[in-house]
CSV table of C-alpha atoms and ligand atoms in Angstrom, one decimal:
chain,number,residue,atom,x,y,z
O,1,MET,CA,-46.5,16.0,-50.6
O,2,THR,CA,-49.8,14.8,-49.8
O,3,HIS,CA,-52.9,16.7,-51.7
O,4,HIS,CA,-56.7,16.6,-50.1
O,5,ARG,CA,-60.0,18.7,-52.0
O,6,VAL,CA,-60.3,20.8,-48.5
O,7,VAL,CA,-57.2,21.1,-45.9
O,8,VAL,CA,-58.9,22.7,-42.2
O,9,ILE,CA,-56.2,24.1,-40.6
O,10,GLY,CA,-57.3,23.7,-36.5
O,11,GLY,CA,-59.8,21.2,-35.4
O,12,GLY,CA,-61.0,23.8,-32.3
O,13,ASN,CA,-64.7,24.8,-32.5
O,14,ALA,CA,-64.3,26.0,-36.4
O,15,GLY,CA,-62.3,23.5,-37.6
O,16,LEU,CA,-64.2,20.3,-36.9
O,17,SER,CA,-67.6,22.0,-36.7
O,18,VAL,CA,-66.6,22.9,-40.6
O,19,ALA,CA,-65.2,20.1,-41.5
O,20,GLY,CA,-68.2,18.3,-40.1
O,21,ARG,CA,-70.7,19.9,-42.1
O,22,LEU,CA,-68.7,19.9,-45.8
O,23,HIS,CA,-69.1,16.2,-45.2
O,24,ARG,CA,-72.6,16.2,-44.9
O,25,LEU,CA,-73.0,18.5,-47.5
O,26,GLY,CA,-71.3,15.8,-49.6
O,27,VAL,CA,-67.9,16.6,-50.2
O,28,GLU,CA,-65.3,14.3,-49.5
O,29,ASP,CA,-61.6,14.6,-48.2
O,30,VAL,CA,-62.1,16.9,-45.5
O,31,VAL,CA,-58.7,16.6,-43.8
O,32,VAL,CA,-57.7,19.0,-40.2
O,33,ILE,CA,-54.3,19.5,-39.3
O,34,GLU,CA,-54.6,19.8,-35.6
O,35,PRO,CA,-50.9,19.1,-33.3
O,36,ARG,CA,-53.7,18.3,-29.4
O,37,GLU,CA,-54.6,14.7,-28.4
O,38,GLN,CA,-57.5,16.6,-26.5
O,39,HIS,CA,-60.6,19.1,-27.4
O,40,ARG,CA,-61.1,21.6,-25.3
O,41,PHE,CA,-64.3,23.4,-24.6
O,42,GLN,CA,-63.7,27.0,-23.6
O,43,PRO,CA,-66.6,28.3,-22.7
O,44,LEU,CA,-66.7,25.9,-19.4
O,45,PHE,CA,-63.2,27.5,-18.3
O,46,SER,CA,-65.4,30.7,-16.7
O,47,HIS,CA,-67.9,27.7,-14.9
O,48,VAL,CA,-64.4,25.8,-13.6
O,49,ALA,CA,-63.4,29.2,-12.6
O,50,GLY,CA,-66.0,30.2,-10.4
O,51,GLY,CA,-66.7,26.5,-9.2
O,52,ARG,CA,-69.2,25.9,-11.1
O,53,ALA,CA,-67.4,23.2,-13.4
O,54,ARG,CA,-64.8,20.6,-13.1
O,55,LEU,CA,-62.2,21.1,-15.3
O,56,SER,CA,-62.5,17.7,-16.5
O,57,THR,CA,-65.6,18.2,-18.1
O,58,THR,CA,-64.4,20.8,-20.4
O,59,VAL,CA,-61.6,17.9,-22.4
O,60,ARG,CA,-62.5,15.5,-24.5
O,61,PRO,CA,-60.0,13.1,-26.5
O,62,GLN,CA,-59.4,14.7,-30.3
O,63,ALA,CA,-60.5,11.0,-31.6
O,64,ALA,CA,-63.5,11.3,-30.2
O,65,ALA,CA,-64.5,14.8,-30.7
O,66,MET,CA,-63.9,14.3,-35.3
O,67,PRO,CA,-66.7,14.2,-37.0
O,68,ARG,CA,-66.8,10.8,-38.8
O,69,GLY,CA,-65.8,10.3,-41.8
O,70,VAL,CA,-63.6,13.5,-41.8
O,71,GLY,CA,-59.3,12.9,-41.7
O,72,TRP,CA,-56.8,14.0,-40.0
O,73,ILE,CA,-53.3,15.3,-39.7
O,74,ARG,CA,-51.8,15.2,-36.4
O,75,ASP,CA,-49.4,18.1,-36.8
O,76,ALA,CA,-49.2,22.1,-36.6
O,77,ALA,CA,-49.3,23.6,-39.6
O,78,ALA,CA,-46.1,26.3,-39.6
O,79,GLY,CA,-46.8,28.3,-42.8
O,80,ILE,CA,-49.4,28.6,-45.6
O,81,GLU,CA,-47.9,29.3,-49.5
O,82,PRO,CA,-51.4,30.3,-51.2
O,83,GLU,CA,-49.5,30.7,-54.5
O,84,HIS,CA,-48.3,27.0,-55.0
O,85,ASP,CA,-51.5,26.3,-52.8
O,86,ALA,CA,-50.1,24.3,-49.8
O,87,VAL,CA,-49.2,23.9,-46.2
O,88,VAL,CA,-46.1,23.6,-44.8
O,89,LEU,CA,-46.2,21.9,-42.0
O,90,ALA,CA,-44.7,21.9,-38.6
O,91,SER,CA,-42.5,18.6,-38.5
O,92,GLY,CA,-41.3,19.3,-42.1
O,93,GLY,CA,-44.2,18.2,-44.4
O,94,ARG,CA,-45.9,19.8,-46.5
O,95,VAL,CA,-49.6,19.6,-47.6
O,96,GLY,CA,-51.5,20.4,-50.7
O,97,TYR,CA,-55.1,21.4,-51.3
O,98,ASP,CA,-57.4,22.3,-53.7
O,99,HIS,CA,-59.6,24.1,-51.2
O,100,LEU,CA,-58.2,25.4,-47.5
O,101,VAL,CA,-59.8,26.5,-44.6
O,102,VAL,CA,-57.7,28.5,-41.8
O,103,CYS,CA,-58.9,28.3,-38.7
O,104,PRO,CA,-56.4,27.9,-35.5
O,105,GLY,CA,-57.5,30.2,-33.2
O,106,ILE,CA,-56.2,33.2,-31.4
O,107,GLN,CA,-53.0,34.1,-29.5
O,108,LEU,CA,-52.9,35.1,-26.0
O,109,ASP,CA,-50.2,37.3,-25.9
O,110,TRP,CA,-49.0,37.3,-22.8
O,111,ASP,CA,-45.3,39.3,-23.2
O,112,ARG,CA,-47.1,42.7,-23.9
O,113,ILE,CA,-47.8,43.5,-20.6
O,114,PRO,CA,-44.7,44.1,-18.9
O,115,GLY,CA,-44.3,41.8,-16.2
O,116,LEU,CA,-47.3,39.6,-16.9
O,117,ALA,CA,-45.6,37.2,-18.4
O,118,ALA,CA,-43.5,36.5,-15.4
O,119,ALA,CA,-46.6,37.2,-12.9
O,120,ILE,CA,-48.8,34.3,-14.2
O,121,ARG,CA,-45.7,31.7,-12.7
O,122,THR,CA,-46.5,33.5,-8.9
O,123,PRO,CA,-49.0,32.0,-6.2
O,124,ALA,CA,-51.3,34.9,-6.1
O,125,VAL,CA,-51.8,35.4,-10.2
O,126,ALA,CA,-53.9,33.3,-12.4
O,127,SER,CA,-55.8,33.4,-15.9
O,128,HIS,CA,-58.9,31.4,-16.9
O,129,TYR,CA,-58.3,32.2,-20.5
O,130,GLU,CA,-55.5,29.6,-20.4
O,131,TYR,CA,-56.1,25.7,-19.9
O,132,GLU,CA,-53.4,25.0,-17.8
O,133,LEU,CA,-53.8,28.2,-15.7
O,134,VAL,CA,-57.9,27.2,-14.5
O,135,ALA,CA,-57.9,25.4,-12.2
O,136,LYS,CA,-55.2,27.7,-10.1
O,137,ALA,CA,-57.4,30.6,-10.7
O,138,SER,CA,-60.5,28.5,-9.3
O,139,ARG,CA,-58.8,27.4,-5.9
O,140,LEU,CA,-57.6,31.4,-5.6
O,141,LEU,CA,-60.7,32.6,-6.1
O,142,ARG,CA,-62.2,29.9,-3.9
O,143,ASP,CA,-59.9,30.3,-1.0
O,144,LEU,CA,-59.9,34.3,-0.7
O,145,ARG,CA,-61.3,35.5,2.7
O,146,ARG,CA,-60.5,39.2,2.9
O,147,GLY,CA,-58.1,41.7,0.6
O,148,THR,CA,-58.0,42.7,-3.2
O,149,VAL,CA,-58.7,41.0,-6.2
O,150,VAL,CA,-59.0,42.2,-9.8
O,151,PHE,CA,-60.4,41.1,-13.1
O,152,THR,CA,-58.7,42.5,-15.9
O,153,GLN,CA,-60.3,42.5,-19.4
O,154,PRO,CA,-58.2,43.2,-22.1
O,155,PRO,CA,-58.3,46.6,-25.2
O,156,GLY,CA,-58.1,45.0,-29.1
O,157,PRO,CA,-59.7,41.7,-30.5
O,158,ALA,CA,-60.1,39.1,-28.1
O,159,LYS,CA,-62.2,35.6,-28.2
O,160,CYS,CA,-65.3,36.4,-26.2
O,161,ALA,CA,-64.5,39.3,-24.5
O,162,GLY,CA,-67.4,40.1,-21.9
O,163,ALA,CA,-66.2,36.1,-20.7
O,164,ALA,CA,-63.4,37.8,-18.5
O,165,GLN,CA,-65.9,38.8,-16.0
O,166,LYS,CA,-67.5,35.9,-15.9
O,167,PRO,CA,-65.2,34.4,-12.8
O,168,MET,CA,-65.8,37.5,-10.8
O,169,TYR,CA,-69.9,37.3,-10.7
O,170,LEU,CA,-69.5,33.9,-9.7
O,171,ALA,CA,-66.9,34.1,-7.5
O,172,CYS,CA,-68.9,37.2,-5.8
O,173,ASP,CA,-72.0,35.5,-5.5
O,174,TYR,CA,-69.7,32.8,-3.4
O,175,TRP,CA,-68.2,35.0,-1.7
O,176,ARG,CA,-71.4,36.7,-0.8
O,177,ALA,CA,-73.1,33.4,0.1
O,178,THR,CA,-70.1,32.7,2.9
O,179,GLY,CA,-70.6,36.0,4.4
O,180,VAL,CA,-67.2,37.6,3.4
O,181,LEU,CA,-68.3,39.7,0.6
O,182,GLY,CA,-68.0,42.5,2.5
O,183,ASP,CA,-64.2,41.6,3.1
O,184,ILE,CA,-62.8,41.5,-0.4
O,185,ARG,CA,-62.3,44.8,-2.5
O,186,VAL,CA,-63.0,43.7,-6.0
O,187,VAL,CA,-61.7,45.8,-9.0
O,188,MET,CA,-62.8,44.5,-12.5
O,189,VAL,CA,-60.8,46.4,-15.6
O,190,VAL,CA,-62.6,47.0,-18.7
O,191,PRO,CA,-61.3,48.8,-22.2
O,192,ASP,CA,-65.0,50.8,-22.9
O,193,PRO,CA,-66.4,53.5,-21.8
O,194,THR,CA,-69.3,50.8,-20.4
O,195,VAL,CA,-69.4,47.2,-18.7
O,196,PHE,CA,-70.3,45.7,-21.9
O,197,GLY,CA,-71.6,48.3,-24.3
O,198,ILE,CA,-75.4,47.7,-25.4
O,199,PRO,CA,-77.3,49.9,-23.2
O,200,GLU,CA,-80.0,46.3,-22.6
O,201,ILE,CA,-76.9,44.2,-21.3
O,202,ASP,CA,-74.9,47.4,-18.8
O,203,ARG,CA,-77.8,48.0,-17.2
O,204,GLU,CA,-77.8,44.3,-16.2
O,205,LEU,CA,-74.8,44.2,-15.5
O,206,ASP,CA,-74.4,47.8,-13.8
O,207,ARG,CA,-77.1,46.8,-11.8
O,208,LYS,CA,-75.0,43.5,-10.3
O,209,ILE,CA,-71.7,45.1,-10.0
O,210,ALA,CA,-73.5,47.5,-8.0
O,211,GLU,CA,-75.3,44.2,-6.3
O,212,TYR,CA,-71.8,43.0,-5.3
O,213,GLY,CA,-70.0,46.2,-4.8
O,214,ILE,CA,-67.5,46.1,-7.7
O,215,GLU,CA,-65.3,48.8,-8.2
O,216,LEU,CA,-65.6,49.4,-11.9
O,217,ARG,CA,-62.6,50.8,-13.8
O,218,THR,CA,-63.7,51.3,-17.3
O,219,GLY,CA,-61.7,53.0,-20.0
O,220,SER,CA,-59.4,51.3,-18.5
O,221,GLU,CA,-56.3,48.9,-19.6
O,222,VAL,CA,-53.3,46.8,-17.7
O,223,GLN,CA,-49.9,48.9,-17.9
O,224,SER,CA,-47.4,46.5,-16.1
O,225,VAL,CA,-47.7,43.8,-13.2
O,226,ASP,CA,-45.5,43.0,-10.8
O,227,GLY,CA,-46.3,39.2,-9.5
O,228,GLU,CA,-43.5,39.2,-6.9
O,229,ARG,CA,-45.2,42.8,-5.1
O,230,ARG,CA,-48.3,41.9,-6.3
O,231,THR,CA,-48.9,45.2,-7.6
O,232,ILE,CA,-51.1,46.0,-10.8
O,233,GLU,CA,-50.0,49.5,-12.8
O,234,ILE,CA,-53.4,50.7,-14.3
O,235,GLY,CA,-54.1,53.7,-16.7
O,236,SER,CA,-56.7,54.9,-19.2
O,237,THR,CA,-56.8,53.7,-23.0
O,238,HIS,CA,-56.2,57.3,-24.1
O,239,GLY,CA,-52.9,58.0,-21.7
O,240,GLY,CA,-52.8,59.8,-18.6
O,241,PRO,CA,-52.0,59.4,-14.9
O,242,SER,CA,-52.0,55.5,-13.7
O,243,GLU,CA,-53.3,54.1,-10.7
O,244,THR,CA,-51.8,51.0,-8.7
O,245,ILE,CA,-53.3,48.7,-7.0
O,246,ARG,CA,-51.5,45.7,-4.8
O,247,PHE,CA,-53.8,43.3,-4.8
O,248,ASP,CA,-54.1,39.4,-2.6
O,249,VAL,CA,-55.2,37.7,-6.4
O,250,LEU,CA,-55.6,38.6,-9.5
O,251,ASN,CA,-57.4,37.1,-12.6
O,252,ALA,CA,-55.5,38.4,-15.9
O,253,VAL,CA,-57.0,38.0,-19.5
O,254,PRO,CA,-54.5,39.3,-21.3
O,255,PRO,CA,-54.3,41.2,-25.1
O,256,GLN,CA,-55.2,38.7,-28.2
O,257,SER,CA,-54.0,38.7,-31.6
O,258,ALA,CA,-53.7,36.0,-34.6
O,259,PRO,CA,-50.9,33.8,-33.7
O,260,ASP,CA,-47.2,34.7,-35.4
O,261,TRP,CA,-46.9,31.9,-37.8
O,262,LEU,CA,-49.7,33.5,-39.5
O,263,LYS,CA,-49.0,36.8,-38.8
O,264,ASP,CA,-45.9,35.9,-40.9
O,265,THR,CA,-47.8,34.5,-43.9
O,266,SER,CA,-49.7,37.0,-46.5
O,267,LEU,CA,-53.2,36.0,-45.7
O,268,PRO,CA,-53.7,39.0,-42.8
O,269,ALA,CA,-54.7,42.0,-44.8
O,270,PRO,CA,-51.2,44.1,-45.3
O,271,GLY,CA,-50.6,46.8,-42.3
O,272,ASP,CA,-53.0,44.7,-40.2
O,273,ASP,CA,-50.9,44.3,-37.0
O,274,GLY,CA,-53.7,42.0,-35.5
O,275,GLY,CA,-52.6,39.5,-38.4
O,276,PHE,CA,-55.7,38.1,-38.8
O,277,VAL,CA,-57.0,36.5,-42.7
O,278,GLU,CA,-58.6,39.1,-44.9
O,279,VAL,CA,-62.0,37.5,-45.6
O,280,ASP,CA,-65.0,38.7,-47.2
O,281,PRO,CA,-66.7,39.1,-43.4
O,282,GLU,CA,-70.0,38.0,-45.3
O,283,THR,CA,-68.7,35.1,-47.5
O,284,LEU,CA,-66.0,34.6,-45.4
O,285,ARG,CA,-63.9,33.7,-48.7
O,286,HIS,CA,-60.2,35.1,-48.8
O,287,VAL,CA,-60.6,38.6,-51.0
O,288,ARG,CA,-57.2,37.7,-52.6
O,289,TYR,CA,-56.9,33.8,-52.8
O,290,PRO,CA,-60.5,32.2,-53.9
O,291,ASN,CA,-59.7,29.1,-52.9
O,292,VAL,CA,-58.8,30.4,-49.2
O,293,TRP,CA,-61.6,30.8,-46.2
O,294,SER,CA,-61.0,31.4,-42.8
O,295,LEU,CA,-64.1,32.0,-39.8
O,296,GLY,CA,-63.4,32.1,-36.1
O,297,ASP,CA,-60.9,33.7,-34.6
O,298,ALA,CA,-58.7,34.0,-36.7
O,299,ALA,CA,-60.5,35.7,-39.2
O,300,ALA,CA,-60.7,39.1,-40.1
O,301,THR,CA,-64.6,39.4,-39.6
O,302,ARG,CA,-66.5,42.8,-38.0
O,303,ASN,CA,-68.2,40.7,-35.2
O,304,SER,CA,-67.4,39.7,-31.7
O,305,LYS,CA,-65.2,36.2,-31.9
O,306,SER,CA,-67.3,33.4,-29.6
O,307,GLY,CA,-68.4,30.4,-30.1
O,308,GLY,CA,-72.1,31.6,-30.7
O,309,ALA,CA,-70.4,33.1,-33.9
O,310,LEU,CA,-69.7,30.3,-35.5
O,311,ARG,CA,-73.2,28.7,-35.6
O,312,LYS,CA,-74.0,31.4,-37.9
O,313,GLN,CA,-70.4,31.4,-39.1
O,314,THR,CA,-69.8,27.4,-40.5
O,315,LYS,CA,-73.2,26.9,-41.7
O,316,VAL,CA,-72.6,30.4,-44.2
O,317,LEU,CA,-69.2,28.8,-45.2
O,318,ALA,CA,-69.4,25.0,-45.9
O,319,GLU,CA,-72.3,26.1,-48.2
O,320,ASN,CA,-69.9,28.7,-50.1
O,321,LEU,CA,-67.6,26.4,-50.2
O,322,ALA,CA,-69.7,23.5,-51.8
O,323,ALA,CA,-71.4,25.4,-53.9
O,324,VAL,CA,-68.0,26.5,-55.2
O,325,LEU,CA,-67.0,23.2,-55.5
O,326,GLU,CA,-69.8,22.8,-57.9
O,327,GLY,CA,-69.2,25.7,-59.8
O,328,TRP,CA,-71.2,28.0,-58.6
O,329,GLU,CA,-70.7,31.7,-57.0
O,330,PRO,CA,-70.7,31.6,-53.2
O,331,THR,CA,-74.5,32.7,-52.4
O,332,ARG,CA,-74.7,32.8,-48.6
O,333,ARG,CA,-74.1,35.6,-46.1
O,334,TYR,CA,-73.1,35.8,-42.8
O,335,ASN,CA,-74.8,39.2,-40.6
O,336,GLY,CA,-72.3,39.5,-38.2
O,337,TYR,CA,-74.2,37.3,-35.0
O,338,SER,CA,-72.3,37.0,-31.9
O,339,VAL,CA,-73.4,35.5,-28.1
O,340,CYS,CA,-71.5,36.6,-24.2
O,341,PRO,CA,-73.5,34.6,-21.9
O,342,PHE,CA,-72.8,36.5,-18.5
O,343,THR,CA,-72.7,34.3,-15.8
O,344,VAL,CA,-73.8,37.3,-13.3
O,345,SER,CA,-74.7,34.7,-10.1
O,346,ARG,CA,-74.1,31.1,-9.6
O,347,SER,CA,-77.0,30.2,-11.0
O,348,THR,CA,-78.4,32.9,-13.0
O,349,VAL,CA,-77.2,35.0,-17.1
O,350,VAL,CA,-77.2,37.7,-19.2
O,351,PHE,CA,-77.6,36.0,-22.1
O,352,ALA,CA,-76.2,38.9,-24.9
O,353,GLU,CA,-76.9,38.5,-28.2
O,354,PHE,CA,-76.0,40.8,-30.7
O,355,ASP,CA,-74.6,41.6,-34.6
O,356,ASP,CA,-71.5,43.4,-35.5
O,357,ARG,CA,-72.8,47.0,-34.6
O,358,TYR,CA,-73.7,46.1,-31.1
O,359,ARG,CA,-77.8,45.6,-31.6
O,360,LEU,CA,-79.4,43.4,-29.5
O,361,THR,CA,-79.8,40.1,-32.4
O,362,PRO,CA,-82.2,37.8,-30.5
O,363,THR,CA,-82.7,34.3,-31.8
O,364,ILE,CA,-86.3,34.3,-30.6
O,365,PRO,CA,-87.0,38.1,-32.3
O,366,PHE,CA,-90.4,38.4,-30.3
O,367,TRP,CA,-88.3,38.1,-27.1
O,368,ARG,CA,-86.1,40.5,-26.3
O,369,THR,CA,-86.5,40.4,-22.6
O,370,LEU,CA,-84.3,37.2,-23.1
O,371,SER,CA,-81.6,39.1,-22.6
O,372,ARG,CA,-82.7,40.3,-18.7
O,373,GLU,CA,-80.8,38.1,-16.0
O,374,ARG,CA,-82.7,34.4,-15.9
O,375,ARG,CA,-82.1,31.1,-14.4
O,376,LEU,CA,-83.3,29.9,-18.1
O,377,SER,CA,-80.6,31.1,-19.5
O,378,TRP,CA,-78.1,29.2,-17.4
O,379,LEU,CA,-79.3,26.2,-17.6
O,380,PHE,CA,-78.9,26.4,-21.6
O,381,ASP,CA,-75.6,27.4,-20.9
O,382,ARG,CA,-74.2,25.6,-18.3
O,383,HIS,CA,-75.9,21.7,-19.1
O,384,ILE,CA,-77.8,21.8,-22.6
O,385,LEU,CA,-74.6,23.8,-24.1
O,386,PRO,CA,-72.1,21.4,-23.3
O,387,TRP,CA,-74.2,18.6,-24.8
O,388,VAL,CA,-75.1,20.4,-27.8
O,389,TYR,CA,-71.4,21.6,-28.4
O,390,TRP,CA,-69.7,18.0,-28.3
O,391,HIS,CA,-72.8,16.1,-29.9
O,392,MET,CA,-74.3,18.1,-32.5
O,393,ILE,CA,-72.3,21.7,-33.2
O,394,LEU,CA,-68.6,19.0,-33.7
O,395,LYS,CA,-70.6,17.5,-35.9
O,396,GLY,CA,-71.5,20.2,-38.0
O,397,ARG,CA,-75.4,19.2,-37.3
O,398,ALA,CA,-75.8,22.4,-35.5
D,1,FAD,C1,-62.8,31.2,-20.8
D,1,FAD,C2,-63.7,31.2,-22.3
D,1,FAD,C3,-64.5,31.6,-22.3
D,1,FAD,C4,-65.5,32.0,-23.6
D,1,FAD,N1,-67.0,31.7,-23.5
D,1,FAD,C5,-67.3,31.5,-24.6
D,1,FAD,C6,-68.9,31.8,-23.9
D,1,FAD,O1,-70.0,31.5,-22.7
D,1,FAD,N2,-69.9,31.4,-25.5
D,1,FAD,C7,-69.0,31.4,-27.1
D,1,FAD,O2,-69.5,31.5,-27.6
D,1,FAD,N3,-67.6,31.4,-26.8
D,1,FAD,C8,-66.9,31.5,-26.0
D,1,FAD,N4,-65.5,31.9,-25.9
D,1,FAD,C9,-65.0,32.2,-26.8
D,1,FAD,C10,-64.9,30.8,-28.0
D,1,FAD,O3,-64.2,29.5,-26.9
D,1,FAD,C11,-64.1,30.6,-29.3
D,1,FAD,O4,-64.8,31.8,-29.8
D,1,FAD,C12,-64.0,29.7,-30.2
D,1,FAD,O5,-63.6,28.2,-29.8
D,1,FAD,C13,-63.3,30.0,-31.3
D,1,FAD,O6,-63.3,28.4,-32.1
D,1,FAD,P1,-61.6,28.5,-33.0
D,1,FAD,O7,-62.1,27.6,-33.8
D,1,FAD,O8,-61.5,29.1,-33.9
D,1,FAD,O9,-60.7,28.4,-31.8
D,1,FAD,P2,-60.4,27.5,-31.2
D,1,FAD,O10,-61.7,26.8,-30.6
D,1,FAD,O11,-59.5,28.4,-30.0
D,1,FAD,O12,-59.4,26.2,-31.7
D,1,FAD,C14,-58.5,26.9,-32.4
D,1,FAD,C15,-57.7,25.5,-32.8
D,1,FAD,O13,-57.0,24.9,-33.3
D,1,FAD,C16,-55.7,24.8,-33.4
D,1,FAD,N5,-54.4,25.0,-33.2
D,1,FAD,C17,-53.5,25.8,-33.2
D,1,FAD,N6,-52.4,26.7,-33.8
D,1,FAD,C18,-52.7,25.0,-35.1
D,1,FAD,C19,-51.7,25.3,-36.0
D,1,FAD,N7,-50.0,26.1,-35.8
D,1,FAD,N8,-51.9,24.3,-36.8
D,1,FAD,C20,-53.0,24.0,-36.6
D,1,FAD,N9,-54.1,23.2,-35.8
D,1,FAD,C21,-53.6,25.0,-34.7
D,1,FAD,C22,-55.6,24.7,-32.0
D,1,FAD,O14,-55.1,23.5,-30.9
D,1,FAD,C23,-57.0,24.8,-31.5
D,1,FAD,O15,-57.6,23.1,-31.3
D,1,FAD,C24,-65.0,31.7,-24.4
D,1,FAD,C25,-63.2,31.6,-24.7
D,1,FAD,C26,-62.9,31.8,-23.4
D,1,FAD,C27,-60.9,31.3,-23.8
């Protein structure tokens, strides 16, 4: 069994950013366990599906994405033994740690909706939430000229939940420009009583929804999908009668939860079906195992899960962990900040910044109207942020 001072499970947005920050704070012997050879920048998946980016721009070799001075174990974690300070690897090995950071992301639960897992293998169903299906989603939306298209957003925890809507606005703008929008019925299924949940953002999105003639089904969820017959059954999240819609294209975002292997460890709170790691939502330290930490999509924090949330979480966790290694108490606090940039056209974005109580929390406090539809936010989201991600965020510098 090898042993390291800090072991990080997952080399995604959270894992690399926090490992890079720890190294920059002078913490030696940080290793990341990550099975994939390619690192994926998921926020660009929406742009790919909407025809505004190439799939190749979303990935880079993991070796190039790794921050300098951080080790890489090319394997997957299969279990955690917090009583023995050890991670069990899929290959059968074990890795010991002084401190453990758990961030293997969130799992897409295709099987939780009857028929959906089979439907995504049929020609008219895709999802921009799965790397392997993003190009298919892009092609289906680009080639549609008439008929019915359904977009779905699941209830419960999800990564950047509002991202389920982004390809829809991009596609509507494209269909309008090519003169076919009037021949396409667009249906969007969302779980909440309004399209997002913050009045200022809802107003902006509702305006675009009216502009594009989208049929919004609020308080609704998918109950089943038949990929062969091209039908989807939608019902209220509170029960009651359901509605069946025949579609020509379906872009489905499935329900989500913590990875199954993580649910089977003792890290989630007892009784938490989602299986997320039970941390103090402010210090990001485990409530029962003081040398275990978690952040990102796999952590049971209260915020809306997003890469934007990680910009704050990585700093808090790295500084708290470094302090504990020096014998101090963790004093940094995460305030629940999160982000959802809605691509409401092919050149504008509604940039929602909010906290864990869904209150607007603009980074530039005196510019509250930054959350209105803007071209500047598009430039930031599509062009500046990807550069900042690859060169600064993943290196623990932003
Ligand atoms: C379509 C889409 C659009 C999005 N848009 C935005 C946006 O506009 N803005 C925004 O802020 N956020 C957005 N997000 C959310 C954002 O991408 C995630 O919140 C963020 O990537 C979470 O980081 P993470 O490190 O927790 O998980 P991930 O980045 O998913 O990384 C998890 C890593 O863990 C690895 N892993 C998995 N299992 C194991 C294992 N057993 N052992 C070891 N490693 C493992 C994976 O290979 C992966 O590299 C979007 C997400 C999607 C899917």
